[in-house]
PDB file of C-alpha atoms in Angstrom:
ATOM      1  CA  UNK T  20      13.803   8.764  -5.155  1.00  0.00           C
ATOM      2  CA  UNK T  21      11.868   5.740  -4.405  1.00  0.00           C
ATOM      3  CA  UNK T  22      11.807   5.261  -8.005  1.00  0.00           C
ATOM      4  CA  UNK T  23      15.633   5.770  -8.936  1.00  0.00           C
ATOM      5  CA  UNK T  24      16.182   3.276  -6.358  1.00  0.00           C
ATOM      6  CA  UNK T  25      13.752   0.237  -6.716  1.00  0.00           C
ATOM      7  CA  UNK T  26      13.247   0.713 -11.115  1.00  0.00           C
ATOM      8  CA  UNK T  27      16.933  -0.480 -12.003  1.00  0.00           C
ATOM      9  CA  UNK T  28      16.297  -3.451  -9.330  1.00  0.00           C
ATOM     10  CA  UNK T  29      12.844  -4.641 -10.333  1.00  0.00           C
ATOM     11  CA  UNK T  30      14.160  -4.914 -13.737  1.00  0.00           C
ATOM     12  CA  UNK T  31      17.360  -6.842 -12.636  1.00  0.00           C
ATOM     13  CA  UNK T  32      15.043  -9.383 -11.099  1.00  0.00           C
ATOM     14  CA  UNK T  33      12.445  -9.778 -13.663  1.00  0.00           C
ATOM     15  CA  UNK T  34      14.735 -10.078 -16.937  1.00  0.00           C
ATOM     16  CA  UNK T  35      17.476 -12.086 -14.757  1.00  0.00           C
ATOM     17  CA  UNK T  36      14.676 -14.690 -12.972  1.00  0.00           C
ATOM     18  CA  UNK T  37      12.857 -15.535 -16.912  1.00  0.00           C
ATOM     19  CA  UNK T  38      16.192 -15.316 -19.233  1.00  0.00           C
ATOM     20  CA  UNK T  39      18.470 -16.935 -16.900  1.00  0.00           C
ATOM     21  CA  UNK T  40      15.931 -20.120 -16.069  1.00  0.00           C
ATOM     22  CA  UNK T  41      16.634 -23.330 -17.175  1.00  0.00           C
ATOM     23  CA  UNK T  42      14.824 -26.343 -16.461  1.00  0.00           C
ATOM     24  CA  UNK T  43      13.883 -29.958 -16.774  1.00  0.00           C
ATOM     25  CA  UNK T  44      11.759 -33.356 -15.847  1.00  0.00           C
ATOM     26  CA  UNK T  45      12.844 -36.402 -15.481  1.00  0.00           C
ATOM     27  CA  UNK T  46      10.574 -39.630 -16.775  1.00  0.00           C
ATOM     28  CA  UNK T  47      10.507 -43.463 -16.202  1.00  0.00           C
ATOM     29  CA  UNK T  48       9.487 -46.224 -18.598  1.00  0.00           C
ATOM     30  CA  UNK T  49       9.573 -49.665 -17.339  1.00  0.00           C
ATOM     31  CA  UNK T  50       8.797 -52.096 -19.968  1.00  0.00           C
ATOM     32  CA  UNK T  51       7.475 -55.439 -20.022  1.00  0.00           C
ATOM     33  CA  UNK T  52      10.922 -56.673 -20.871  1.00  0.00           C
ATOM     34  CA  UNK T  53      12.846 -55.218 -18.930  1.00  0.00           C
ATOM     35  CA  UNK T  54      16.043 -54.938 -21.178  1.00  0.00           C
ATOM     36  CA  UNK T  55      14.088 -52.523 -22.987  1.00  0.00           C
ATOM     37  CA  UNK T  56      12.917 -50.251 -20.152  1.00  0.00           C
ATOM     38  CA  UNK T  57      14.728 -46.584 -19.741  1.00  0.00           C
ATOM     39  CA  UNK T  58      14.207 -45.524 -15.788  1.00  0.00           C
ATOM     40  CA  UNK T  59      15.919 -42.353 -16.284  1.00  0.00           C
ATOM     41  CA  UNK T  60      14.574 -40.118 -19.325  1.00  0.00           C
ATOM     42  CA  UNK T  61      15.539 -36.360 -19.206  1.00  0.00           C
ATOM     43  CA  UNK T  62      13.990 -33.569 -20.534  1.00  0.00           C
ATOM     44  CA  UNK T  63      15.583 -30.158 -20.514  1.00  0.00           C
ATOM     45  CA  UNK T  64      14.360 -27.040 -21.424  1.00  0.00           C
ATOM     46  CA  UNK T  65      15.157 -23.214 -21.120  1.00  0.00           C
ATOM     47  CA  UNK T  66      14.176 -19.718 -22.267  1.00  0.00           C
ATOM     48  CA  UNK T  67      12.847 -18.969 -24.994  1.00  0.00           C
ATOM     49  CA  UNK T  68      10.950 -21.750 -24.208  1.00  0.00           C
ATOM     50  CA  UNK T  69      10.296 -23.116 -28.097  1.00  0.00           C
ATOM     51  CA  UNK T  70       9.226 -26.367 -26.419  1.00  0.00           C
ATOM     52  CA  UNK T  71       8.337 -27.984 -29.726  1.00  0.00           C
ATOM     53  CA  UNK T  72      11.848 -27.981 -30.583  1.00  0.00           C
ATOM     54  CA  UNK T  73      12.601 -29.962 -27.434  1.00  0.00           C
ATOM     55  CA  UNK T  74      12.883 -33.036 -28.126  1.00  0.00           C
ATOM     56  CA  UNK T  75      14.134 -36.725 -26.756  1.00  0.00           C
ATOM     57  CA  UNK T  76      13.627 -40.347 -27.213  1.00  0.00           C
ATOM     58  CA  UNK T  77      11.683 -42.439 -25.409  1.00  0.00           C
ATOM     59  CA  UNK T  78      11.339 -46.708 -25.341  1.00  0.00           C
ATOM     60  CA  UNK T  79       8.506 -48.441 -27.550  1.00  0.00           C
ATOM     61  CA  UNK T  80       8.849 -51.239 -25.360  1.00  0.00           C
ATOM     62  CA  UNK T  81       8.384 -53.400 -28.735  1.00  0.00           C
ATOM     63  CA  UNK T  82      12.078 -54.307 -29.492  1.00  0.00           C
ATOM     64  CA  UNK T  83      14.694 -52.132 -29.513  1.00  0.00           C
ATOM     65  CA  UNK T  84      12.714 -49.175 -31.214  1.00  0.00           C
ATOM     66  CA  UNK T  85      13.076 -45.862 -30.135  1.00  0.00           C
ATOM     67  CA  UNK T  86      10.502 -43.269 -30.225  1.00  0.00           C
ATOM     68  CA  UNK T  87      11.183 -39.260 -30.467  1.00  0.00           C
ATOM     69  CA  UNK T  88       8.978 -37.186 -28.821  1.00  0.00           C
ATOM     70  CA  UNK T  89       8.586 -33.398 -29.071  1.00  0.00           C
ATOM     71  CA  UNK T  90       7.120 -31.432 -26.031  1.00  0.00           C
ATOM     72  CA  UNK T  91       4.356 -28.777 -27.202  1.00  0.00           C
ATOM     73  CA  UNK T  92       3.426 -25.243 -27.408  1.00  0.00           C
ATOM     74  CA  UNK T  93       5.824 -22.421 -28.187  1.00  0.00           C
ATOM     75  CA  UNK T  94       6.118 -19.353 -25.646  1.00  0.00           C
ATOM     76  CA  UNK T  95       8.924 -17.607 -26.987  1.00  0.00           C
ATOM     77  CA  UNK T  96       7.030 -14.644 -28.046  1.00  0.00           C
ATOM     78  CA  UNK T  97       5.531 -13.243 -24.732  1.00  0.00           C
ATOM     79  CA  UNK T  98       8.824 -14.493 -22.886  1.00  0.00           C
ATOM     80  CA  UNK T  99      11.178 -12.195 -25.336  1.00  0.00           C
ATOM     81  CA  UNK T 100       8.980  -9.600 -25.018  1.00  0.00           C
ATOM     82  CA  UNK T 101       8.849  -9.559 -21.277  1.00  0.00           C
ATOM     83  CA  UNK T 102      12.764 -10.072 -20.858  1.00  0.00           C
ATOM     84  CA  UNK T 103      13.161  -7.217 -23.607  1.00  0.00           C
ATOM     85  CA  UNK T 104      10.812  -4.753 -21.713  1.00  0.00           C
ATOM     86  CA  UNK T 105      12.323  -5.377 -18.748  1.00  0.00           C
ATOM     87  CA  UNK T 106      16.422  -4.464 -20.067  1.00  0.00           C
ATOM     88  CA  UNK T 107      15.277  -1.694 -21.630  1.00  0.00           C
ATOM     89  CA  UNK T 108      13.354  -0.415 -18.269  1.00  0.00           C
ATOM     90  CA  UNK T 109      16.761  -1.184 -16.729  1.00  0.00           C
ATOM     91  CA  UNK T 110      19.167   0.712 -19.380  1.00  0.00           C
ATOM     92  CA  UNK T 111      16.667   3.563 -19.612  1.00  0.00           C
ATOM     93  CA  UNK T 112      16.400   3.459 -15.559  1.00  0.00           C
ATOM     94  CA  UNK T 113      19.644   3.998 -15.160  1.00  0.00           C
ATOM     95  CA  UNK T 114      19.843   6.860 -17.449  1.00  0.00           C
ATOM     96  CA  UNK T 115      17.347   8.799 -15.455  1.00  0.00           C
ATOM     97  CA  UNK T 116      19.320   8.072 -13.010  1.00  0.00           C
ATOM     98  CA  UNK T 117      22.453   9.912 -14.144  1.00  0.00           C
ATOM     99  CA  UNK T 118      20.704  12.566 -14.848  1.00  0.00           C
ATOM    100  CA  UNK T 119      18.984  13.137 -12.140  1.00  0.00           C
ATOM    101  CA  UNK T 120      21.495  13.900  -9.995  1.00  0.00           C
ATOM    102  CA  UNK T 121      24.733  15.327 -12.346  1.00  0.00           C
ATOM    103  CA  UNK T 122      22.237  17.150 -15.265  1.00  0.00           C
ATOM    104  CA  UNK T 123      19.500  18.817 -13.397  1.00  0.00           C
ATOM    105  CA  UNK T 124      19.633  21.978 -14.718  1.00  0.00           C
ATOM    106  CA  UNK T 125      19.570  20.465 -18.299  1.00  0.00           C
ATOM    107  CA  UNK T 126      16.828  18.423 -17.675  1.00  0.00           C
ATOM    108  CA  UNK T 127      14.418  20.801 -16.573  1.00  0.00           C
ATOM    109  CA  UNK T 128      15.707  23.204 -18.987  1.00  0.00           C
ATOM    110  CA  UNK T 129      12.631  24.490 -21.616  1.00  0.00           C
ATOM    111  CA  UNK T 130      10.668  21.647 -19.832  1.00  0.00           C
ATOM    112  CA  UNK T 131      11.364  19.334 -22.232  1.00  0.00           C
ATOM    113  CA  UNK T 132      13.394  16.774 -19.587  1.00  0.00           C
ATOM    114  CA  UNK T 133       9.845  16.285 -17.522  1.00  0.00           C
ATOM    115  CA  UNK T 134       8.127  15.853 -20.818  1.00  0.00           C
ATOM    116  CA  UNK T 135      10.175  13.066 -22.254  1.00  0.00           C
ATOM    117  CA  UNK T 136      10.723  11.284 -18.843  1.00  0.00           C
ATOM    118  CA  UNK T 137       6.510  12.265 -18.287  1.00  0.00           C
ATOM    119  CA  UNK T 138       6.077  10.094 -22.102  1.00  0.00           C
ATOM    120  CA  UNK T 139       8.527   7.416 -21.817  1.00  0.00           C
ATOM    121  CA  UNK T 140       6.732   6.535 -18.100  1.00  0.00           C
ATOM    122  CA  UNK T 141       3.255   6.078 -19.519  1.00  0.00           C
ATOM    123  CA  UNK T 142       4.633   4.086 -22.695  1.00  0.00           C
ATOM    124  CA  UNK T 143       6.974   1.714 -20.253  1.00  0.00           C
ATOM    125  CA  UNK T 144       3.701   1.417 -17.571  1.00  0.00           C
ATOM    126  CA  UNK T 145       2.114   0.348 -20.376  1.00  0.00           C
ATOM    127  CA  UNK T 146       4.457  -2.028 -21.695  1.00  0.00           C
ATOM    128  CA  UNK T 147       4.883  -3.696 -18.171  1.00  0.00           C
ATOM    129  CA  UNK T 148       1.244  -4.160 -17.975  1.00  0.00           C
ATOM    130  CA  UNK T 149       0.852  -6.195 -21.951  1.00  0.00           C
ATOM    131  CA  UNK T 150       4.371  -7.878 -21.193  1.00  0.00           C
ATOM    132  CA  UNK T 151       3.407  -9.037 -17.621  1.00  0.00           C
ATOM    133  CA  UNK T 152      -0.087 -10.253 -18.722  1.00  0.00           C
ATOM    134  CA  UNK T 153       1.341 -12.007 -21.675  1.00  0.00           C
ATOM    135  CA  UNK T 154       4.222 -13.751 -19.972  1.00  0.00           C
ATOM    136  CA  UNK T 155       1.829 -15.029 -17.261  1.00  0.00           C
ATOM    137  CA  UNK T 156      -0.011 -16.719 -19.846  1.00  0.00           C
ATOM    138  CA  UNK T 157       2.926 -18.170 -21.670  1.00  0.00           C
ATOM    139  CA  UNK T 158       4.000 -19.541 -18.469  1.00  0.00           C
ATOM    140  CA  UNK T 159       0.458 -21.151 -17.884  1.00  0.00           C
ATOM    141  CA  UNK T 160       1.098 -22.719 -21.182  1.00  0.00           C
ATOM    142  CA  UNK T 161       4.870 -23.740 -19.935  1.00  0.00           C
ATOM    143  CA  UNK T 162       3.490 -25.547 -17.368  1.00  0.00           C
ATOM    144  CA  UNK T 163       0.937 -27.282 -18.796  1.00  0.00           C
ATOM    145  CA  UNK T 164       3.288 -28.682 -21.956  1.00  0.00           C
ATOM    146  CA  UNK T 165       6.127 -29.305 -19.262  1.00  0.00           C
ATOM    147  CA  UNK T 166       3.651 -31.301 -16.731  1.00  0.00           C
ATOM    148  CA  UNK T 167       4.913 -34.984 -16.588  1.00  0.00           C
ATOM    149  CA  UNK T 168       1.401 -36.789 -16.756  1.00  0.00           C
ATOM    150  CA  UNK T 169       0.870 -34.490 -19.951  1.00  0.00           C
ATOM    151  CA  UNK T 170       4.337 -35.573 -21.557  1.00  0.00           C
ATOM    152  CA  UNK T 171       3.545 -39.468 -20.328  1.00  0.00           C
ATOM    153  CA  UNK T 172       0.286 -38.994 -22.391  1.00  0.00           C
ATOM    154  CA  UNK T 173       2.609 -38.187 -25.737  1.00  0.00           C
ATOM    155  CA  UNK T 174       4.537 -41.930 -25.576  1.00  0.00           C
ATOM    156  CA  UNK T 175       3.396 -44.775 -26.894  1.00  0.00           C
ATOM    157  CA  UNK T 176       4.884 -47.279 -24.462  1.00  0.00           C
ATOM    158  CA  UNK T 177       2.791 -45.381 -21.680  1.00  0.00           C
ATOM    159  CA  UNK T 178      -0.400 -46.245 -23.451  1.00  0.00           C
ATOM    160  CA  UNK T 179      -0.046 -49.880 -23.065  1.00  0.00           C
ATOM    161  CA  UNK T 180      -1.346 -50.810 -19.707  1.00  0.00           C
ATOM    162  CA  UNK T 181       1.519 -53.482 -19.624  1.00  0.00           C
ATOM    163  CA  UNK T 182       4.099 -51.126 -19.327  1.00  0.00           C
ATOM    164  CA  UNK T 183       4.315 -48.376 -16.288  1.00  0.00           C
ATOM    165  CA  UNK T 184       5.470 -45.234 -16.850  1.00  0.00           C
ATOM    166  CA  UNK T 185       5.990 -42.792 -14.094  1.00  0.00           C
ATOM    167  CA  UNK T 186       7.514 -39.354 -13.214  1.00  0.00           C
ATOM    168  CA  UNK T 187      10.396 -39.228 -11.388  1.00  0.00           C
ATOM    169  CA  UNK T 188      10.432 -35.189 -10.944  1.00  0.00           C
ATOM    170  CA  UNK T 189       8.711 -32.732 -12.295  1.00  0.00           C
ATOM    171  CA  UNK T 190      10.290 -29.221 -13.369  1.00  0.00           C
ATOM    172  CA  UNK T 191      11.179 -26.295 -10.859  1.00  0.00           C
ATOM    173  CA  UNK T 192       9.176 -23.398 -11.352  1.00  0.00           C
ATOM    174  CA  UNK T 193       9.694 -20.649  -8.413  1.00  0.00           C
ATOM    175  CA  UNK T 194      12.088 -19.123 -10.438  1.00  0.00           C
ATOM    176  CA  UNK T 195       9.776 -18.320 -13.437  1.00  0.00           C
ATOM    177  CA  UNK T 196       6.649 -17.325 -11.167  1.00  0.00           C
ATOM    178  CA  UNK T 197       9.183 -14.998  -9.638  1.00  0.00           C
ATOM    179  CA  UNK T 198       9.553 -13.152 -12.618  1.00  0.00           C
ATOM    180  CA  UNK T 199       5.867 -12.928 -13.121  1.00  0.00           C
ATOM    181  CA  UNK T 200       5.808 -11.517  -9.625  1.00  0.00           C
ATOM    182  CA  UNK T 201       8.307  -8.682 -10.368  1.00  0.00           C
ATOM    183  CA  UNK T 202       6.834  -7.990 -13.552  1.00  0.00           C
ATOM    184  CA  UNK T 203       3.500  -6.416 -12.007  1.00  0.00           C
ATOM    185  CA  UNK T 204       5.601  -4.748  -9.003  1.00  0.00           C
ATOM    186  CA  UNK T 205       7.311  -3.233 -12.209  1.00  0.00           C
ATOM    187  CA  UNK T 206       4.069  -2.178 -13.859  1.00  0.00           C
ATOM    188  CA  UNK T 207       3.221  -0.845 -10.318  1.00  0.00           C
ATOM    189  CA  UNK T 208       6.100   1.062  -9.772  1.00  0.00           C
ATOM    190  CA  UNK T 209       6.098   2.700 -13.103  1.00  0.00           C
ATOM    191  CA  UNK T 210       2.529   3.629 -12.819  1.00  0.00           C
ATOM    192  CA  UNK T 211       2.855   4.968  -9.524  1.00  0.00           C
ATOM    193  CA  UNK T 212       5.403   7.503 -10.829  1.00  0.00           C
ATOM    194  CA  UNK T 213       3.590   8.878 -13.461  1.00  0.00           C
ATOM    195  CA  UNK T 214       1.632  11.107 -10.983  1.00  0.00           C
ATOM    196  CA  UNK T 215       5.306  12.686 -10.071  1.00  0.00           C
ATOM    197  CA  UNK T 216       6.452  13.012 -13.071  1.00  0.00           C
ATOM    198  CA  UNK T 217       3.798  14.762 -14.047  1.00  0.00           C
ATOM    199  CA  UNK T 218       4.036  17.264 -11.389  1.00  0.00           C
ATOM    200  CA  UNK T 219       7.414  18.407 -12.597  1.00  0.00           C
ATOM    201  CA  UNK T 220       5.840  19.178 -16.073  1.00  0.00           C
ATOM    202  CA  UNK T 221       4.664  22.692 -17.291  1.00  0.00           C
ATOM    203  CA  UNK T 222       1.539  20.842 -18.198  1.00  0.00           C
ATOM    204  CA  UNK T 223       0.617  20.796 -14.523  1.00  0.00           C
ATOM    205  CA  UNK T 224       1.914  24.357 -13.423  1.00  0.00           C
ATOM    206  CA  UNK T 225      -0.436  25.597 -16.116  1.00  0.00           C
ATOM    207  CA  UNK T 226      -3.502  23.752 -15.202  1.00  0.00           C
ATOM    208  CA  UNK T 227      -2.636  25.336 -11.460  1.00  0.00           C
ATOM    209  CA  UNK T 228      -2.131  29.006 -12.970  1.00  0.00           C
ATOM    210  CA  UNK T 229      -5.563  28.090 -14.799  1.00  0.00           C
ATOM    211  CA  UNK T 230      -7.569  27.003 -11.725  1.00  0.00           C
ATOM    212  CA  UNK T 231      -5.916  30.144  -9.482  1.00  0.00           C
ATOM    213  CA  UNK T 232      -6.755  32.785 -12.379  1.00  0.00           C
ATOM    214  CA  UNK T 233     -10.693  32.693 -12.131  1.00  0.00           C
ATOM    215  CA  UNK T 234     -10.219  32.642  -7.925  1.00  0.00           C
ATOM    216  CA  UNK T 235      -8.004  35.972  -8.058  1.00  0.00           C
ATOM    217  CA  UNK T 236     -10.634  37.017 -10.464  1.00  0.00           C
ATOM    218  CA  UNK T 237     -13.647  36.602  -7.882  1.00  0.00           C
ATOM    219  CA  UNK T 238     -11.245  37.733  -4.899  1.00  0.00           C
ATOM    220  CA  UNK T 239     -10.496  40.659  -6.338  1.00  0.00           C
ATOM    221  CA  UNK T 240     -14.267  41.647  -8.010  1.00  0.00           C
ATOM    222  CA  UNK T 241     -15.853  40.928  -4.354  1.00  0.00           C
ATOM    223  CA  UNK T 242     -12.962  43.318  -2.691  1.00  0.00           C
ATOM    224  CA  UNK T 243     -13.890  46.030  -5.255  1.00  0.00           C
ATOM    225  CA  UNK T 244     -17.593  45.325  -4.699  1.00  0.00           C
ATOM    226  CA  UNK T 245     -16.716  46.059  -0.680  1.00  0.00           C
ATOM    227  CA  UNK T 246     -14.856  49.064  -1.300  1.00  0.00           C
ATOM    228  CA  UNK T 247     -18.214  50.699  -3.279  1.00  0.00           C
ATOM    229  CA  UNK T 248     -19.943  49.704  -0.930  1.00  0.00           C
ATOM    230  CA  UNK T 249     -17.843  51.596   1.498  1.00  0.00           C
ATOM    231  CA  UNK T 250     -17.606  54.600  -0.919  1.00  0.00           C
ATOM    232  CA  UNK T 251     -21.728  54.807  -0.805  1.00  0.00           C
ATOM    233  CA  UNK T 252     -22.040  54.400   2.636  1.00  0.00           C
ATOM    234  CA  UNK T 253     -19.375  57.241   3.318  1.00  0.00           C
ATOM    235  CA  UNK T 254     -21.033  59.776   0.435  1.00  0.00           C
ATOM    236  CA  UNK T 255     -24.686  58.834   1.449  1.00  0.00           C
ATOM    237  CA  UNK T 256     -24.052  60.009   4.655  1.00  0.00           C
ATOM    238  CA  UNK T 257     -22.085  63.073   3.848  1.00  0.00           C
ATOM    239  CA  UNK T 258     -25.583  64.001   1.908  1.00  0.00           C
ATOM    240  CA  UNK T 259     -27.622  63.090   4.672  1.00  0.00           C
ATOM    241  CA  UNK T 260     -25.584  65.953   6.662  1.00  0.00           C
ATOM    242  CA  UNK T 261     -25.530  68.226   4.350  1.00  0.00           C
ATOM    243  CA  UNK T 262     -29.476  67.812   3.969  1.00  0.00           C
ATOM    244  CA  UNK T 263     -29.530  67.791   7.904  1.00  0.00           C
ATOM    245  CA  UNK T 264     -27.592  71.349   7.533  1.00  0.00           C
ATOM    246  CA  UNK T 265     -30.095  73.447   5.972  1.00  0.00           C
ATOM    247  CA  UNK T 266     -32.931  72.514   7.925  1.00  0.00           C
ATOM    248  CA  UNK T 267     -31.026  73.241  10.881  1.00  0.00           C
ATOM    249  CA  UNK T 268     -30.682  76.657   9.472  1.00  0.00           C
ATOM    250  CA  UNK T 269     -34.367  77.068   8.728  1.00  0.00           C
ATOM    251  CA  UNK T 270     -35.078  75.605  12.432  1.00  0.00           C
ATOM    252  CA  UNK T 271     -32.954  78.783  13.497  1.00  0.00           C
ATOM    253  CA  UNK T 272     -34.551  81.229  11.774  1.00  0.00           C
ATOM    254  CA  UNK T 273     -38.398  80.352  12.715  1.00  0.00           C
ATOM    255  CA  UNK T 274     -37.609  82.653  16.048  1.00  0.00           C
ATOM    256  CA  UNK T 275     -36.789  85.514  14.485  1.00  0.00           C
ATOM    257  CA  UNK T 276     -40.167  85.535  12.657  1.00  0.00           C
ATOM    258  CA  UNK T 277     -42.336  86.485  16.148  1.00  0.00           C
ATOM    259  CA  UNK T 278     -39.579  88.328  17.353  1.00  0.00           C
ATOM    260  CA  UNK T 279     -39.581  90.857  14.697  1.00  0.00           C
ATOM    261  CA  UNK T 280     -43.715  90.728  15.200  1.00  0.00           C
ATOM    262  CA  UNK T 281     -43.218  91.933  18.711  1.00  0.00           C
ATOM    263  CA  UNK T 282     -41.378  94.745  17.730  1.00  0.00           C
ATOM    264  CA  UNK T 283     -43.663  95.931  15.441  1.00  0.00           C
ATOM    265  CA  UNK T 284     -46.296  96.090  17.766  1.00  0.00           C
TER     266      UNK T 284
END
């Protein structure tokens, strides 16, 4: 249940927190002469995140020159990935969902349902786990290629020590290390359910049937070991009368032996 509820979520926030961002910093270049300077320089970027195709222009501070910069790195790859992992999580989430509660009978019909749902929530555990791990490193790189002293460091106005450059904001990340956040709880919560899932699979009903078989089997050997020995204890003393009988017998006739004696004399 917990898992019908919270898997259709998760993914909501994870794909909805990295596709939807969009960012940007905001730089200052105050140059010698002054008519040249730019105090307001924006730089906006958003998912996919191909930050080398960002790009703006800057003051040279020499003239009326203009300089284009382009920010660096490219994170597009493990930020697709993660956003695609997590809407197809959602659409397949919400398919379990349906049929969970209006095709029960059909999916535990020839066991196939638990196998297919037992499958698909290893392969998707496993997918939240590469795509989690990768996007957290693509974000370290976003970071890093978005930080303002790094972008400063690409002008070449802000490597005269005659000009001052400065950063006026830096870029809003809670959003983004949100979605790294939900991506794990993801991973968790799929993992978590593969234990259940599992349960409603034949494989596990036969691995019980297997591990009750050989108990029944030792049950039922020491019951008919008891029983014999009941049977021999019963018999062995039934011979122990009947050996008792005779020799009761012979006891009684030792009398007659100086009895007829006597009457012979």
């Amino acid at each position: 249940m917990c898992m019908v509820i919270f898997a259709p979520l998760f993914a909501i926030f994870a794909f909805a927190t990295c596709g939807g961002y969009s960012g940007g910093l905001r730089l200052s270049v105050d140059c010698v002469n002054k008519t040249e300077s730019n105090l307001s320089i924006d730089v906006a970027f958003a998912y996919p995140f191909r930050l080398h195709q960002v790009t703006f222009e800057v003051p040279t501070c020499e003239g009326k020159e203009r300089q284009k910069v382009a920010l660096i790195g490219d994170s597009s790859s493990s930020a697709e990935f993660f956003v695609t992992v997590a809407v197809f999580a959602f659409l397949y989430s919400l398919a379990a969902t349906v049929v969970y509660i209006f095709f029960q009978n059909k999916y535990r019909e020839n066991n196939r349902g638990p196998l297919i749902d037992f499958i698909v929530t290893v392969v998707f555990s496993f997918l939240w786990l590469v795509g989690s791990s990768a996007w957290a490193k693509g974000l370290s790189d976003v970071k890093v290629a978005t930080d303002p002293k790094e972008v400063l460091l690409l002008m070449s106005a802000c490597k005269q020590p005659s000009n001052k450059c400065t950063a006026v904001h830096s870029p809003v990340m809670s959003s983004l290390n949100t979605s790294v956040v939900f991506g794990f709880l993801n991973f968790i919560l799929w993992a978590g359910n593969i234990w259940f899932v599992f349960k409603e699979t034949g494989w596990h009903s036969s691995g019980q049937r297997y591990l009750s078989d050989p108990m029944e089997k030792h049950s039922s050997s020491f019951n008919q070991g008891g029983y014999n020995q009941d049977s021999y204890g019963s018999s062995s003393g039934y011979s122990q009368q009947a050996s008792l009988g005779p020799s009761s017998d012979e006891f009684g006739q030792q009398p007659s032996g100086p009895a007829s004696f006597t009457n012979q004399i």
